[in-house]
Short mmCIF file of C-alpha atoms in Angstrom, two decimals:
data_model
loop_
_atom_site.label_atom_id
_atom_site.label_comp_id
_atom_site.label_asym_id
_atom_site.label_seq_id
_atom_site.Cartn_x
_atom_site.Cartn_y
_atom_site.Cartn_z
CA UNK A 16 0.00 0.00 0.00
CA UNK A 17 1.49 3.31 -1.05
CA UNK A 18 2.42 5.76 1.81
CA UNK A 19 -0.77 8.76 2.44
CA UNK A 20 0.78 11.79 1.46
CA UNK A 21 1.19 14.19 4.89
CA UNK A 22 0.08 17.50 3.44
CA UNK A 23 0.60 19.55 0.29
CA UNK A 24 -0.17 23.04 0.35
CA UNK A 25 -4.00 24.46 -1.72
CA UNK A 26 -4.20 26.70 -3.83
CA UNK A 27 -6.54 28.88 -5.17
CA UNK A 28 -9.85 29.02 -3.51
CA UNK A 29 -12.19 26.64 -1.71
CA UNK A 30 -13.44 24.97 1.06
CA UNK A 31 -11.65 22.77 4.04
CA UNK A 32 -13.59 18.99 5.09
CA UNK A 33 -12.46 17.57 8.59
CA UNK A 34 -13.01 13.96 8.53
CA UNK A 35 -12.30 12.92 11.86
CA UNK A 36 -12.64 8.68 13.16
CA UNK A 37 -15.39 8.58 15.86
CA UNK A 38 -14.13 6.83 19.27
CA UNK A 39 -11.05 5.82 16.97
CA UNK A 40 -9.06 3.60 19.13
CA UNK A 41 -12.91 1.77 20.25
CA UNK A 42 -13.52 2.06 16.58
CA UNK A 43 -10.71 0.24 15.42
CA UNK A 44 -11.21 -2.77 17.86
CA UNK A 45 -14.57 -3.24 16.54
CA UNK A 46 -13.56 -3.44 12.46
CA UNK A 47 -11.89 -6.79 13.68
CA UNK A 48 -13.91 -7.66 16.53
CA UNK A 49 -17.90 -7.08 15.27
CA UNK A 50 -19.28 -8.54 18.90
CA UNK A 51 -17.90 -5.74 20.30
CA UNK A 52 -20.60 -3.61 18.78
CA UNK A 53 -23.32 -2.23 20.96
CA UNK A 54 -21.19 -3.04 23.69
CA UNK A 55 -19.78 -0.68 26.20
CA UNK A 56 -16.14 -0.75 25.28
CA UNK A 57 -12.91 1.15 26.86
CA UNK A 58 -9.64 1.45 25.59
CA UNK A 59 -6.78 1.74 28.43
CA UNK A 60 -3.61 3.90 28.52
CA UNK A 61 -0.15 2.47 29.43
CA UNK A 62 0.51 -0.44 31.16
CA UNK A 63 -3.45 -1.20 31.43
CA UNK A 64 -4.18 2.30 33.72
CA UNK A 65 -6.72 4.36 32.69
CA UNK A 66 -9.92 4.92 30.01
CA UNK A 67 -8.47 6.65 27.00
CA UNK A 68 -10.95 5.69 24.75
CA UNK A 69 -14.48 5.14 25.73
CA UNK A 70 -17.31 3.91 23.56
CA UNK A 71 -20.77 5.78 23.19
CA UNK A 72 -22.38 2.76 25.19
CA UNK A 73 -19.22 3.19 27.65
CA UNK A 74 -20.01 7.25 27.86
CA UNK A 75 -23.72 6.55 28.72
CA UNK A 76 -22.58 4.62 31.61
CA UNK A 77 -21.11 7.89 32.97
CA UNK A 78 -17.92 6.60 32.80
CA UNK A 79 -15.20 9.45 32.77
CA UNK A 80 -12.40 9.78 30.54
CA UNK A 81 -9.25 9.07 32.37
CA UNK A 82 -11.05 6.62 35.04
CA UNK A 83 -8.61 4.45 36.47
CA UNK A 84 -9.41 0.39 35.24
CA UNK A 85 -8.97 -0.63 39.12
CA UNK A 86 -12.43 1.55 39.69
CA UNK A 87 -14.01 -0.24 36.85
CA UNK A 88 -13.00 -3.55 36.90
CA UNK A 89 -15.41 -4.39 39.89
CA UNK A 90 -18.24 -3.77 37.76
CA UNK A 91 -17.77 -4.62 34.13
CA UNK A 92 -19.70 -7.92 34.32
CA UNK A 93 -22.32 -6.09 35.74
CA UNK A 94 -22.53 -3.37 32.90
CA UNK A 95 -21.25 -5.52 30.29
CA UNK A 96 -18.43 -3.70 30.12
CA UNK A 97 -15.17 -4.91 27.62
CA UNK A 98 -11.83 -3.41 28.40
CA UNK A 99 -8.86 -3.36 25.90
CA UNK A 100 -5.47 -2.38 26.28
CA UNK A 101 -4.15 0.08 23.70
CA UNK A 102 -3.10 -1.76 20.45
CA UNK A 103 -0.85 0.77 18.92
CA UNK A 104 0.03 -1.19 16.08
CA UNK A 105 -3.34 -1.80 15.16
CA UNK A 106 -4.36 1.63 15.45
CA UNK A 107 -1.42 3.10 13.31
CA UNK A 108 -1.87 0.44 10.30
CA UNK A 109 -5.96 1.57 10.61
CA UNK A 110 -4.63 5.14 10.79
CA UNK A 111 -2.79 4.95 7.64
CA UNK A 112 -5.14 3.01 5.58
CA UNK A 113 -7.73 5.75 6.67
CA UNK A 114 -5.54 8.71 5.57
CA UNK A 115 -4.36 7.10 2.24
CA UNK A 116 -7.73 6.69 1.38
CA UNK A 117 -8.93 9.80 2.33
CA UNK A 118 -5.73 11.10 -0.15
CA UNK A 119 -7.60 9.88 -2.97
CA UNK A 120 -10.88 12.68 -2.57
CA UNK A 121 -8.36 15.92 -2.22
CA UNK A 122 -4.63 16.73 -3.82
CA UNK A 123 -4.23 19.09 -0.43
CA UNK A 124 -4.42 16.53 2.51
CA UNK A 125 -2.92 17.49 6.12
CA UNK A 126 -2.83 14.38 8.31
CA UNK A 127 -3.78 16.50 11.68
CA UNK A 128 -3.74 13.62 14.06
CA UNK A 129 -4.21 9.96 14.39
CA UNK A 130 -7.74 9.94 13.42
CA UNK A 131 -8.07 13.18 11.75
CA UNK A 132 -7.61 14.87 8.88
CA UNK A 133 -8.14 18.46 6.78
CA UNK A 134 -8.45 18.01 2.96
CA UNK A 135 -8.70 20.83 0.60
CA UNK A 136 -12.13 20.38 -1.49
CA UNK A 137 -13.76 23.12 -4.43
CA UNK A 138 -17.43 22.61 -5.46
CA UNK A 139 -20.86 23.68 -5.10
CA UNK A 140 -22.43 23.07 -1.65
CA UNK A 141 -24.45 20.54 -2.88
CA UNK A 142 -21.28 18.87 -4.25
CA UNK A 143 -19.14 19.13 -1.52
CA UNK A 144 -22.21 17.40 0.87
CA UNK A 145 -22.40 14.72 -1.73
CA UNK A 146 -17.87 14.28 -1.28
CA UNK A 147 -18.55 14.24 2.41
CA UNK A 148 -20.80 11.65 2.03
CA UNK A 149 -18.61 9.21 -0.12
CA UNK A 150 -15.79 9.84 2.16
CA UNK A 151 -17.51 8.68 4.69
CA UNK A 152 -19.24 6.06 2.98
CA UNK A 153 -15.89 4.75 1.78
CA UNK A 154 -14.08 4.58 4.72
CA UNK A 155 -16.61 3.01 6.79
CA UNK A 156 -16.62 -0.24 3.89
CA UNK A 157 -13.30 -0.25 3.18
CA UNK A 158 -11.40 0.28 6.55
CA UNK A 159 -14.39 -0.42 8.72
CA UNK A 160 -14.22 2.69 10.90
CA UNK A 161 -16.89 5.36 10.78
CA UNK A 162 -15.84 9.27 10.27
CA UNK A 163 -18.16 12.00 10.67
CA UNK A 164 -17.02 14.69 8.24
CA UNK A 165 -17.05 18.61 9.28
CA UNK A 166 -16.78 21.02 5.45
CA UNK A 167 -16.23 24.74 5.61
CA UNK A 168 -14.44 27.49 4.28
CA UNK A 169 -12.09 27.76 7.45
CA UNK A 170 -10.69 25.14 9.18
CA UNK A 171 -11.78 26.48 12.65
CA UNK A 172 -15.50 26.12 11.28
CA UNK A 173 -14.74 22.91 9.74
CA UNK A 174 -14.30 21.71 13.21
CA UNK A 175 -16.91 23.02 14.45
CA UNK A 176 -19.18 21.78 11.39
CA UNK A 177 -17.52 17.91 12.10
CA UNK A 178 -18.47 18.27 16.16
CA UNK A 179 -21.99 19.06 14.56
CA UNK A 180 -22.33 16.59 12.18
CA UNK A 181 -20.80 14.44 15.11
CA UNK A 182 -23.46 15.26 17.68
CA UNK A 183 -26.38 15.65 15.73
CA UNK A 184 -28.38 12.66 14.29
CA UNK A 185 -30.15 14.76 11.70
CA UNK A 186 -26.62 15.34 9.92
CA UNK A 187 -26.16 11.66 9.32
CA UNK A 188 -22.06 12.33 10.27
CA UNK A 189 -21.79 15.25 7.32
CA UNK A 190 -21.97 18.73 7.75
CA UNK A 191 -21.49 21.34 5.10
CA UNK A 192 -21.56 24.80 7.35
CA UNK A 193 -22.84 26.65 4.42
CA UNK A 194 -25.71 24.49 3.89
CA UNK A 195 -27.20 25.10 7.67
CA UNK A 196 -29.39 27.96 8.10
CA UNK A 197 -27.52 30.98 9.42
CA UNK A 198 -29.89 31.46 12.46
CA UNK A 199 -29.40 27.84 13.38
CA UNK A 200 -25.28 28.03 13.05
CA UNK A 201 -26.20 31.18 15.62
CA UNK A 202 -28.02 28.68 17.89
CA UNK A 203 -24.87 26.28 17.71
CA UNK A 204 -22.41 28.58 18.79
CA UNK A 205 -24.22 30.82 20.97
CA UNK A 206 -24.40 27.34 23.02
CA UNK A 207 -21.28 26.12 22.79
CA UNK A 208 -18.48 27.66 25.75
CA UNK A 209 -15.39 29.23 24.37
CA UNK A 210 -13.15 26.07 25.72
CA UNK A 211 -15.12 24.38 23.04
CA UNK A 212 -12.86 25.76 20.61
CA UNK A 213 -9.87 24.98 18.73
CA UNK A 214 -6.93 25.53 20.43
CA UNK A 215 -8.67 27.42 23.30
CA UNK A 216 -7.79 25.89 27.17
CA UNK A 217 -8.90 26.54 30.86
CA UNK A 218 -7.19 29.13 31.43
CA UNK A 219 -7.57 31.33 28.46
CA UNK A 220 -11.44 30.82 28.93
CA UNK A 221 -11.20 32.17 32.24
CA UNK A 222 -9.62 35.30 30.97
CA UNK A 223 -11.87 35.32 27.57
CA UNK A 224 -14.64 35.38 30.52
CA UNK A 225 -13.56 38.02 32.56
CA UNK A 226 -13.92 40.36 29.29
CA UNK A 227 -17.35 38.44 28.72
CA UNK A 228 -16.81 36.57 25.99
CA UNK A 229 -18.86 33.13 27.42
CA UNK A 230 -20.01 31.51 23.90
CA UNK A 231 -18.43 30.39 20.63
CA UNK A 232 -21.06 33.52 19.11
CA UNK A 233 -19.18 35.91 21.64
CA UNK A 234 -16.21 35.66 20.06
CA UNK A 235 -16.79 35.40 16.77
CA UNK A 236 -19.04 38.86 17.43
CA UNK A 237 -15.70 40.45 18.64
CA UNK A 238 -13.60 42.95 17.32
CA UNK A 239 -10.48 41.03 16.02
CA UNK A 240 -8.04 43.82 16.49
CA UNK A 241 -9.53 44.45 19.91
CA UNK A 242 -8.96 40.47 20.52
CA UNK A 243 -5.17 41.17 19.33
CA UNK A 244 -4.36 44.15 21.43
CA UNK A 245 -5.41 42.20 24.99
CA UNK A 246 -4.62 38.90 23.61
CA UNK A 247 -2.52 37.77 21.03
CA UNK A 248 -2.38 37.26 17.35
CA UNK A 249 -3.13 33.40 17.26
CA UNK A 250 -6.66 33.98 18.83
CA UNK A 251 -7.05 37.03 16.55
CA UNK A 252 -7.06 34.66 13.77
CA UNK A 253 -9.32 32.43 15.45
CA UNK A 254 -11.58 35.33 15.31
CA UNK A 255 -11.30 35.91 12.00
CA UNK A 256 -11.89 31.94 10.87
CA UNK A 257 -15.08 32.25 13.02
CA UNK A 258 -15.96 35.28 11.13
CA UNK A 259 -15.14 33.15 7.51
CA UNK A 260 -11.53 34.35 6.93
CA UNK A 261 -9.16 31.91 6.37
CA UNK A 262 -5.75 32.00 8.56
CA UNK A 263 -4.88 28.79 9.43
CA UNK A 264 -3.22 27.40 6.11
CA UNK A 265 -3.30 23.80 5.23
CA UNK A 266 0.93 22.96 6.34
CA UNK A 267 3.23 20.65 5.92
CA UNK A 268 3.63 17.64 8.69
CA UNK A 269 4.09 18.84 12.11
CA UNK A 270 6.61 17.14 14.18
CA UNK A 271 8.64 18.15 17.52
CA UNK A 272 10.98 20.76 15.65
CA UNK A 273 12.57 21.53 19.37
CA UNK A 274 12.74 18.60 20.74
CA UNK A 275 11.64 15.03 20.53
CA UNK A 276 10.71 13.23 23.98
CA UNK A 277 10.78 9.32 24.54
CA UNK A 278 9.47 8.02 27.69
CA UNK A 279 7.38 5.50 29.20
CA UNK A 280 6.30 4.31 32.21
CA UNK A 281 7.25 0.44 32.90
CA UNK A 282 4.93 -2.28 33.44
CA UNK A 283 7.20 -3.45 36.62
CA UNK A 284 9.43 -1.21 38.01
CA UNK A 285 13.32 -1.28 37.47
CA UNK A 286 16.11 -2.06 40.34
CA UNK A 287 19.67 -2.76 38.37
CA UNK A 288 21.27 -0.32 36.19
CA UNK A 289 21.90 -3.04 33.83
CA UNK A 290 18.29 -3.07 33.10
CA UNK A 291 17.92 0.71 32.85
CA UNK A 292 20.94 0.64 30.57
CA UNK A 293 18.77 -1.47 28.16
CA UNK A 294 15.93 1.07 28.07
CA UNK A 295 18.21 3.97 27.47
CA UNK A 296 19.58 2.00 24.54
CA UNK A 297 16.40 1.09 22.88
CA UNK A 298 15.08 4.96 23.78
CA UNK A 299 17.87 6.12 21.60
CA UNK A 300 17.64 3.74 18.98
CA UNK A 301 14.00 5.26 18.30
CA UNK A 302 15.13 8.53 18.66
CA UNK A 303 17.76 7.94 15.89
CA UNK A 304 15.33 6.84 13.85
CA UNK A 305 13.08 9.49 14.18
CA UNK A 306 15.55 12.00 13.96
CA UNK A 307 16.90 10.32 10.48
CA UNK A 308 12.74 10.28 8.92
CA UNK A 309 12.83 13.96 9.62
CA UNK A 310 15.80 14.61 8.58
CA UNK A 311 17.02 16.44 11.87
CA UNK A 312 20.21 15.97 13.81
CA UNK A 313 20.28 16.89 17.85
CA UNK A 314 22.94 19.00 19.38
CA UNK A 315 21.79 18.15 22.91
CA UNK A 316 20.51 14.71 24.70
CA UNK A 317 18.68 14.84 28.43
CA UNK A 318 18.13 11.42 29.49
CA UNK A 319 16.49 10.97 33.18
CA UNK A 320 14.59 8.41 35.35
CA UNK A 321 12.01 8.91 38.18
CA UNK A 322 10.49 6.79 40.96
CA UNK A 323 6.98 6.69 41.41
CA UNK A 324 6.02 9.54 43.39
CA UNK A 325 4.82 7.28 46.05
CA UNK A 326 7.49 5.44 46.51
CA UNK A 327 7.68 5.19 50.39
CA UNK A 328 11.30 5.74 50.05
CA UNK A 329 11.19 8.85 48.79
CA UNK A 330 10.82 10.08 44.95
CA UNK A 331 14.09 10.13 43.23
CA UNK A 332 14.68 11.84 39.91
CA UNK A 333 18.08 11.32 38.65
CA UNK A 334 18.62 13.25 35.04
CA UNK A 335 21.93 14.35 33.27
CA UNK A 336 22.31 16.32 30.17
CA UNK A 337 24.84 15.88 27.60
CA UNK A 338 25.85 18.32 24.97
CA UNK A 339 26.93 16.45 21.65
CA UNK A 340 30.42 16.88 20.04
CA UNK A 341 28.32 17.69 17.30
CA UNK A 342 24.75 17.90 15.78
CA UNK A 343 23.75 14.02 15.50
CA UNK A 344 20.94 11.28 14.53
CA UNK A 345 23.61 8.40 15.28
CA UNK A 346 22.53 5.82 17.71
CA UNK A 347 25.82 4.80 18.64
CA UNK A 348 26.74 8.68 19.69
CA UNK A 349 22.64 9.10 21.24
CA UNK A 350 23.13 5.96 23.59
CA UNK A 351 26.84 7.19 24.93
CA UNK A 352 25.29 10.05 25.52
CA UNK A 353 22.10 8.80 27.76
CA UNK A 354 24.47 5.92 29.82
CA UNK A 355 25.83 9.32 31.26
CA UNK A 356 22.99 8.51 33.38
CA UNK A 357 24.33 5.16 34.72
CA UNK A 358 26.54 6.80 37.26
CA UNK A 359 23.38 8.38 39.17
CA UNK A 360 21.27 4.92 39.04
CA UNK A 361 21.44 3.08 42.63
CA UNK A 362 21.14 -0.78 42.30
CA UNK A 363 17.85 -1.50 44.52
CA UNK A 364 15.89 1.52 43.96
CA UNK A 365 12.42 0.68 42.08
CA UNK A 366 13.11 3.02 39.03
CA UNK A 367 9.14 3.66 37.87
CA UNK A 368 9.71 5.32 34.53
CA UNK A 369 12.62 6.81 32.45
CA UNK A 370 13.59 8.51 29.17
CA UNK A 371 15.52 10.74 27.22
CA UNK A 372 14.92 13.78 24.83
CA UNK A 373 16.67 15.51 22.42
CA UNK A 374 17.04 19.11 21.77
CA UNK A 375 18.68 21.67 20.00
CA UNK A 376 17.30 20.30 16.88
CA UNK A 377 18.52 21.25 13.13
CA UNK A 378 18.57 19.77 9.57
CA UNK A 379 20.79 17.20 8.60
CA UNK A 380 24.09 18.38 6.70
CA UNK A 381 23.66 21.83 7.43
CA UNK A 382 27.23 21.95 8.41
CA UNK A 383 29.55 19.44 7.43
CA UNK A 384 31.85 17.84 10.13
CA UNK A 385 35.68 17.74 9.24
CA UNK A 386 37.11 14.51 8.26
CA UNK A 387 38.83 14.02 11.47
CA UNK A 388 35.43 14.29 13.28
CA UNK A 389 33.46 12.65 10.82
CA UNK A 390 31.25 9.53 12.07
CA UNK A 391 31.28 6.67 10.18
CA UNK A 392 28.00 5.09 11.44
CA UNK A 393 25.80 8.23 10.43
CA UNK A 394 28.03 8.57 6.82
CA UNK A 395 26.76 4.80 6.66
CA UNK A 396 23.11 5.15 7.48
CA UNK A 397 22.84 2.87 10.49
CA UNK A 398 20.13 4.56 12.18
CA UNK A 399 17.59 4.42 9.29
CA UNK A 400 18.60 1.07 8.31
CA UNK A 401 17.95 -0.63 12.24
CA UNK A 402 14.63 1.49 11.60
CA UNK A 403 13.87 0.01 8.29
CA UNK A 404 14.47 -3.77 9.75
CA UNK A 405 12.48 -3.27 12.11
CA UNK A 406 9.46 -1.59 10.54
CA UNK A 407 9.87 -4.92 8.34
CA UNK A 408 10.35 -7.57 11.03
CA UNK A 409 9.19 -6.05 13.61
CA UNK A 410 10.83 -3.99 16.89
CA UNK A 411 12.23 -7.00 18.61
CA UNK A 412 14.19 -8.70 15.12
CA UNK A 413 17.13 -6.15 15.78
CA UNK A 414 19.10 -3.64 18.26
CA UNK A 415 22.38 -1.72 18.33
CA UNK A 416 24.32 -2.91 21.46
CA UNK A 417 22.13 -3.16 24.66
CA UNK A 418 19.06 -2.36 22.51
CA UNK A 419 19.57 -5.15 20.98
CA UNK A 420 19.15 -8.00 24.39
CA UNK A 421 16.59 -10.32 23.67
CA UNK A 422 16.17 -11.08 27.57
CA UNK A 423 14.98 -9.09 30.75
CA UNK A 424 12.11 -7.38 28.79
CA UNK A 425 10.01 -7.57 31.80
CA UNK A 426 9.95 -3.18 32.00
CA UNK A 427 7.78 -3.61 28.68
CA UNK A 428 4.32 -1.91 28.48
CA UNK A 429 1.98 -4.30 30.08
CA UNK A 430 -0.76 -4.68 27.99
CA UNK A 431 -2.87 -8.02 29.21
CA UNK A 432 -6.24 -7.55 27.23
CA UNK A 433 -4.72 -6.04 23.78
CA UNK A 434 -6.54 -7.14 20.99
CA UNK A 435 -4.32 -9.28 18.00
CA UNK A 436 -2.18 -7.27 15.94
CA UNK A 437 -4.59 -7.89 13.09
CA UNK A 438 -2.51 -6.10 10.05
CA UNK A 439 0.98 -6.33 11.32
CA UNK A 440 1.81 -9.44 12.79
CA UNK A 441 1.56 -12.69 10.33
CA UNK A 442 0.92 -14.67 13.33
CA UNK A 443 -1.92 -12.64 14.34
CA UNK A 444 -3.78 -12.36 10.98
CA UNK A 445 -7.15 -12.65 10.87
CA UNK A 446 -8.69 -16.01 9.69
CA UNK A 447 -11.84 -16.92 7.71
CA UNK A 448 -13.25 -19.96 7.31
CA UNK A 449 -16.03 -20.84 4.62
CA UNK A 450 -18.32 -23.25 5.58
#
C-alpha cells in the first residue's frame, strides 16, 4: 500500500472537510472484533491504567475519561463492560489506511492527528455534501471505521461543522456549514463555551470570561483587532476563521521541531542499572530513527529516570544532560550520551519510569563535520537502516548494542487484554473460514 501523502499546500480558492474517526481507538477494535458492537467498550492507557478511549455505550454509563481500570473492573460484568489495552500497532496500520484513502478525494491533505484529517475540497455546496458523504461512505466499507465529516471554508468552522455533524443525528455524520441555516449556526455557537474551541484551554477561557466573551457567538461577534491588542495574534485569527476568513493554512507535517521526547512508564518497576541501561539504549535507537525520517540531527541529549512519586522511600529523579560533540541522529553517539545517566542509578531503587529527549534540533548536513570528526556510522546510514528492519520484522528482530538483548524485557508496556495485531503481525492475521 502506497504511503498517504502528509500535506501539500491548496491553492486557489475553496473549502476545508475535517473527517475525523469517531471513538477511533474503540472504533478500530470493533472493524476486527464485530461482537464488540453495541457493547460498552474502553480502551486503556499504558501499562493497562486508565480509560483513554471510551465507547458511546461506555459514555452513557457515565464513565469518565481518564477513570482508572482498578475503579471499573469491579463492575464490568455487571454493565457488560469490555476493556482493551491500547493496540498501537493496530491503530497506526488503521490510521494509515484511513488517511491514504482519504488522499484519494483531495490533492491538499494534512494528516492532523491519528484519526483526523483536513483536505482541501472546491465545489458547489451541494457537491461538496455529496464528497462528504462518499468519504464517509468509503471509509466506513473499506477500513471499517466510521468518520463523521465537518466542510467549511475555514478550518476552525470545519471543526466546528464535524463536532456538529458528530453530535447531531439529523446530519447523518456530514456537515457542510454553508448548507445550515444561518440562524441555526447562531443557535450552535451561541451554546457552545469558548473552551469548546480549537486551540482554546482553561485558562484562556477564564480570561476570555472576565472580558465576557462566554459563547463560541461571543467571540466570533468580537472585534479582532480588539482580541489582538489584549490577547494575542493566534486567537485574533481564530476570530477571524469564526468570522469566515481563512488564517490557518493547510501545512506541511508537524513534528517536535525543538525537541523530541521518549518516555514511558514500565509495566514493573526497574532495580539494576543493567536493566535501565537497556531502556536507554532502545530509547535512543528510536530517537535515531526518528531523527533520520525527519531529517534532523540533535545537538543536545537529556536522558532521566524517576520513581513513582509514592514510593515510600522517597521520589528520586536522577537526570543528566549531555551536549553532543556535534549535531547528530547516530545511535551509537545518542546511547553514549544517555548511559551518562548510569553513574546516578542506585542498584535496589524501584526506578518507575525513564527517558531521554533531544534538543537543539537542526537539519541534517547543514554543516559538514571535518574529516577528522566525521562519524562513520551516520556517513553509513545505520540509524535508518535498524529502523527500516524493524518496521519490516518487527521492533524485537534487531538492536544496536544493549538495545539489541533479547532477555529481561520484563519493563515492557503491560498490555494483558490487547486485541491481535490484526494487520501487522503474520501470526496474528485474521482467519476466515467458509463453511
Amino acid at each position: 500500500m502506497s504511503k498517504a501523502p502528509q500535506s501539500r499546500a491548496m491553492a486557489g480558492p475553496g473549502s476545508i472537510a475535517l473527517v475525523d474517526v469517531n471513538c477511533f481507538y474503540a472504533s478500530a477494535e470493533r472493524a476486527f472484533d464485530p461482537a464488540l458492537e453495541g457493547r460498552p467498550l474502553v480502551v486503556l492507557s499504558n501499562n493497562d491504567g486508565c480509560a483513554v478511549t471510551r465507547s458511546p455505550e461506555a459514555k452513557a454509563l457515565g464513565i469518565p475519561i481518564g477513570e482508572p481500570w482498578f475503579k471499573l473492573a469491579p463492575r464490568a460484568k455487571e454493565w457488560g463492560l469490555v476493556a482493551r489495552s491500547s493496540n498501537y500497532e493496530l491503530y497506526g496500520d488503521i490510521s494509515a489506511r484511513v488517511m491514504e484513502l482519504l488522499g484519494r478525494y483531495s490533492a491538499w491533505l494534512e494528516v492532523y492527528s491519528i484519526d483526523e484529517a483536513f483536505l482541501g475540497v472546491k465545489g458547489t455546496p451541494e457537491e461538496l455534501q455529496r464528497q462528504g458523504i462518499a468519504m464517509k461512505t468509503a471509509v466506513r466499507r473499506n477500513i471499517g471505521v466510521p468518520v463523521c465529516v465537518g466542510i467549511a471554508g475555514t478550518k476552525t468552522l470545519a471543526k466546528l461543522a464535524n463536532k456538529w455533524a458528530k453530535h447531531n443525528p439529523a446530519f447523518d455524520g456530514v456537515c457542510h456549514w454553508d448548507a445550515v441555516p444561518a440562524a441555526q449556526r447562531e443557535r450552535l455557537m451561541a451554546g457552545l463555551s469558548v473552551i469548546e474551541l480549537w486551540g482554546v484551554a482553561a485558562r484562556l477561557t477564564k480570561r476570555l470570561n472576565g472580558q465576557g466573551i462566554h459563547s463560541v457567538l461571543d467571540l466570533a461577534r468580537a472585534d479582532p483587532v480588539r482580541i489582538r491588542d489584549r490577547f494575542s495574534v493566534v486567537l485574533m485569527r481564530t476570530v477571524l476563521e469564526l468570522q469566515g476568513t481563512p488564517c490557518i493554512p493547510l501545512e506541511e507535517e508537524r513534528i517536535g521541531r525543538d525537541q523530541l521526547i521518549f518516555s514511558r512508564s514500565f509495566a514493573a518497576p526497574i532495580t539494576t542499572g543493567t536493566a535501565l541501561r537497556q531502556v536507554l539504549s532502545v530509547y535512543a535507537q528510536q530517537a535515531s530513527a526518528r531523527l533520520a525520517k525527519h531529517g534532523l540531527q540533535a545537538k543536545v541529549l537529556t536522558a532521566f529516570a524517576a520513581t513513582s512519586a509514592y514510593n515510600p522511600q522517597g521520589s528520586v529523579h536522577p537526570s543528566v544532560c549531555v551536549t553532543l560533540p556535534m549535531p547528530t541522529a547516530d545511535p551509537v553517539l545518542l546511547a553514549r550520551a544517555a548511559h551518562a545517566l548510569l553513574p546516578q542509578i542506585d542498584d535496589g531503587v524501584r526506578y518507575a519510569k525513564a527517558g531521554i529527549m533531544v534538543t537543539d534540533l537542526r537539519p541534517s548536513g547543514q554543516q559538514a563535520p571535518l574529516a577528522a570528526f566525521a562519524n562513520p556510522h551516520e556517513e553509513r546510514g545505520i540509524g535508518p537502516l535498524l529502523e527500516d528492519i524493524s518496521r519490516r520484522y518487527g521492533r524485537g528482530s534487531i538492536g544496536l548494542g544493549h538495545a539489541g538483548l533479547r532477555h529481561g524485557p520484563d519493563w515492557t508496556m503491560k498490555r494483558g487484554m490487547m486485541s491481535p495485531r490484526y494487520t501487522t503481525e503474520w501470526a496474528e492475521l485474521p482467519v476466515v473460514k467458509a463453511m
